[in-house]
Structure formats: structure tokens, C-alpha cells
């Protein structure tokens, strides 16, 4: 396929209207590995038109038929799992084991969950003399980031399809090859033409055109809080639906008496996995003052075992960050942490790798709640360890940022942990390392976002209600 011919609109691969392209760079080798079209407002308009034309037909299909198509999409993703994982490793640097198990594995589970939900969800309810219908919102504009490229696409496209919506996807400029592969999987699932459309392009051009398009009924965005605020404002002005999944600064609260070694080990892994490029990563570890020194020592040792290196090597658990821009940004935060008086336990802003956008796994101790590294999303392999005096102090620190996406509580007593978690201003909390659940609603309190993804809550984002009184 020629670079220009990489759009998928109205059920066929087609060239972009313009000639601009986006060059894709492997962050481990710094080599160019591909080129895709940089779509413009005209391409977005073509795609929205195709999605609009397909909407009445798709909305009218029986949920059982939509379920069959989403199950076919799941099967296509499973069939291409190795290629999807290798493409994500090449595009954004996730270590190959993590790319297979999480980056490719989780979206397959999520697609399966929406195939099941499409078949079983109650799209009609009754109350008194009324029949209440849950109807698809319409044309969805999905704008996704590069950190979990496939998961973010599936977590928007699968529920939209289950609801009976049609979709135009604008993926991140750093990971368009994964998006093209995803579009091939959709093609193999044999959806009607125009139900799913892909426009690759730059955020301020194609993304902006999609978010502001008058014929898009719902914008579902995942990415930075800065862009999310703008998209929310534009959607509000046009009275259209919006779902926003934004940043996080999640607290890992280790209560006295918890299994400290386990809490620290899992907490460090939460930040080092995917090079810290996880919106819900537990980037603030909160430890009681009596256990503080022990926790810092354990965390330093755990982090030092994440030796940065070639992500295609199965032995390596820490790859590069996605781009030179992100590497500079993360190193900037590390330097700010040092300037503001935090203590580097391991790591730092220097990197040992001559090639590739690597950042050393970095642990900061003596971090106080007001410091920049305790407040802002760094999106790199950097963890801040804060000290608390008692439970109220821990809660105040945990809730003391503009974000509220994820979090963790560790305690010997599960009911104590649950009680603490109920007081945290955050959308999800993992108790004593509770496992990821693809049906659990995912989304943020406060500036971490609006709306929920996954499971029935995720599906309902793509539905609107109509009541008939009989
Ligand atoms: P971003 O710019 O917000 O990117 C997210 C998506 O929005 C991308 O597809 C992007 O396109 C698009 N976009 C950018 N500007 C837009 C606009 N004006 N209108 C519509 N769409 C637009 O995030 P980023 O620059 O990749 O990363 C910056 C920071 O955001 C990170 O350091 C991290 O803190 C945070 N982030 C959070 C998440 C999360 O899961 N919550 C994910 C990624 C990043 P382009 O790819 O062309 O920019
Ligand atoms: Mg950007």
C-alpha cells in the first residue's frame, strides 16, 4: 500500500485528499518504519458523511446481529495478535511480552465483552405506562492516544458498534500503523460499509476537524487534560455529547500493617510497565512515616531491576518512551524534582543508552505534596514516595491533586481498605492488588474526565433514551 492510500472510508481503502504524510519512527531505534497520510478536514468530512449514511441501517440491525459482527472483530484481533503486538512494540516501544499480554491481550477480552453485552443488554425498559428505548446516539468521533493504542480504539469502537452507532476514528499520530491494522481487522469482521471509518492525521488538523464537525453527535476522547478541556468546551458549545478520559496522578496508599513488600513491588510495577505511560499508574506511593525508610529501600531495589533496553528482547521489561518529545518532557520533570528538593534514590535524568528515547527507572524520596512531581502527570518511569503521619493525613494527600482516575489501597484488613477507598475522590481503586476487570467501569473523578468506559456503563455512553407513554 502506498503511504497516501491509508484511509479507510465507506468500506474501502482510499487515498487522502491531500499529499501530506506522517512519518512513523521506532522509539527504540530512532529509524523511520512507516508513513501514513496526514488527513485534513476534507477527509474527515468524507468519513463523517460515510458514517452518517451508514447510521440508519446499522442502528436498525438487531442487537444479536451486531453481537455477531463484534465477535468476528474479536476473532480477527485474536488471529492477528502477534502482528498487532509487534506493531505496537515497533511504534511505541512497549516490551514485546507486555505488548502481547496487555497491549494486544486486553483489547481482545474487551471486544469479547462487548460482543456478549450487545446480545444480552436490555435496550428496552418499562416503567409504569411507559416503554423506554435505549437508542444509539448517532455518529461517533473517536480520538485516541498512543499509550495503549489498540485498547483505546477497541474501548470506544466496540461499545459504539454494540449500541448501533457508526464511527470515525482519528488515532494518535505516533501510532497510526496499529490503527491501520485495527481497521483491517474491522474489515475482516465484514461490517456494512461506512459503519467504521479511519482517518489518520494530526491532532490540531484532523482531530480538531472531527471534534468540531457539526454532524458528529458524540466525541469520545482520551488524551491530555489540556486537549480534553478544549474538546469539552467545543462540544458544550454545540450541545453534543462528550466523553473524556484524561490524565491521572494516582495514589498507592499503603496502610500500616499491609504486606509492605508486596505493596511496594506491585506499586513499582504499576509505574514501570509501559515506561510509565499509563494514565491510571500509581505514580504517588504513600507510606506511613514508621515504614517510610524501609519502603524507599524496597522501591529503589525493585525499580533498579527494570533495566532499560531493546523492547523486542523478551528479557527486557522496560522499553523507551514513545518519542523524543516525551523523553525531553520526562527528563524535564526529573530535573524539576531535583531542583525542588526531592531525593533521587535510583535513576535520574541521564540515560545510559546511546540510541533510543530511553529514560532510566527513577524513584524519588522525600517528596512533599506540593512539589511539581507530586502534582503533575509525568508519563514516564518515575515514581514519587510521600510520607504520611496518620490515616487522615494519607487521605488528604491522596485527594490533594486535580486528578482522580485510579488508585490503590493496601491493608491487612480488607474492610479497612474498602472504607478508605470509599473516601478517595477517584474513579477506581484496586484493593491489595485486585486484578483488572474488563467489565468494571473505568473513568475519572474531578479533572480526570467525564463519562465511563467498559462494561454496561461504557455501553450506555453511546445510548440515548426515548420514552413512549401508552
Ligand atoms: P494529546 O495531544 O492530548 O493526544 C491525544 C489525541 O488527541 C491524539 O490523537 C492527538 O493527536 C489528538 N489531538 C491533539 N490535539 C488535538 C486537538 N486540538 N483537537 C482534537 N484532537 C487533538 O496527548 P499527547 O500530546 O499525545 O500527550 C501529551 C500528554 O498527555 C502526555 O504526556 C500525558 O501526560 C497525557 N496523555 C494522557 C493519556 C491518557 O491515557 N490519559 C494518553 C496520552 C497522553 P496527535 O497524536 O496528532 O497529537
Ligand atoms: Mg499531541
mmCIF file with all atom_site columns, C-alpha atoms and ligand atoms in Angstrom, residues 146 170 172-174 202-204 224 227 325-326, ligand 2:
data_model
loop_
_atom_site.group_PDB
_atom_site.id
_atom_site.type_symbol
_atom_site.label_atom_id
_atom_site.label_alt_id
_atom_site.label_comp_id
_atom_site.label_asym_id
_atom_site.label_entity_id
_atom_site.label_seq_id
_atom_site.pdbx_PDB_ins_code
_atom_site.Cartn_x
_atom_site.Cartn_y
_atom_site.Cartn_z
_atom_site.occupancy
_atom_site.B_iso_or_equiv
_atom_site.pdbx_formal_charge
_atom_site.auth_seq_id
_atom_site.auth_comp_id
_atom_site.auth_asym_id
_atom_site.auth_atom_id
_atom_site.pdbx_PDB_model_num
ATOM   1  C  CA  . UNK A 1 146 ? -0.638 6.323  21.652 1.00 0.00 ? 146 UNK A CA  1
ATOM   2  C  CA  . UNK A 1 170 ? -8.683 9.608  14.458 1.00 0.00 ? 170 UNK A CA  1
ATOM   3  C  CA  . UNK A 1 172 ? -2.653 9.335  17.611 1.00 0.00 ? 172 UNK A CA  1
ATOM   4  C  CA  . UNK A 1 173 ? -0.034 10.461 15.117 1.00 0.00 ? 173 UNK A CA  1
ATOM   5  C  CA  . UNK A 1 174 ? 2.605  8.293  16.857 1.00 0.00 ? 174 UNK A CA  1
ATOM   6  C  CA  . UNK A 1 202 ? -2.533 15.315 13.190 1.00 0.00 ? 202 UNK A CA  1
ATOM   7  C  CA  . UNK A 1 203 ? -4.472 16.372 16.286 1.00 0.00 ? 203 UNK A CA  1
ATOM   8  C  CA  . UNK A 1 204 ? -4.755 20.089 15.531 1.00 0.00 ? 204 UNK A CA  1
ATOM   9  C  CA  . UNK A 1 224 ? -4.157 15.066 27.736 1.00 0.00 ? 224 UNK A CA  1
ATOM   10 C  CA  . UNK A 1 227 ? -6.768 18.999 24.758 1.00 0.00 ? 227 UNK A CA  1
ATOM   11 C  CA  . UNK A 1 325 ? 9.381  14.912 22.776 1.00 0.00 ? 325 UNK A CA  1
ATOM   12 C  CA  . UNK A 1 326 ? 8.130  12.684 25.603 1.00 0.00 ? 326 UNK A CA  1
HETATM 13 MG MG1 . LIG B 2 .   ? -0.248 15.815 20.834 1.00 0.00 ? 2   LIG B MG1 1
#
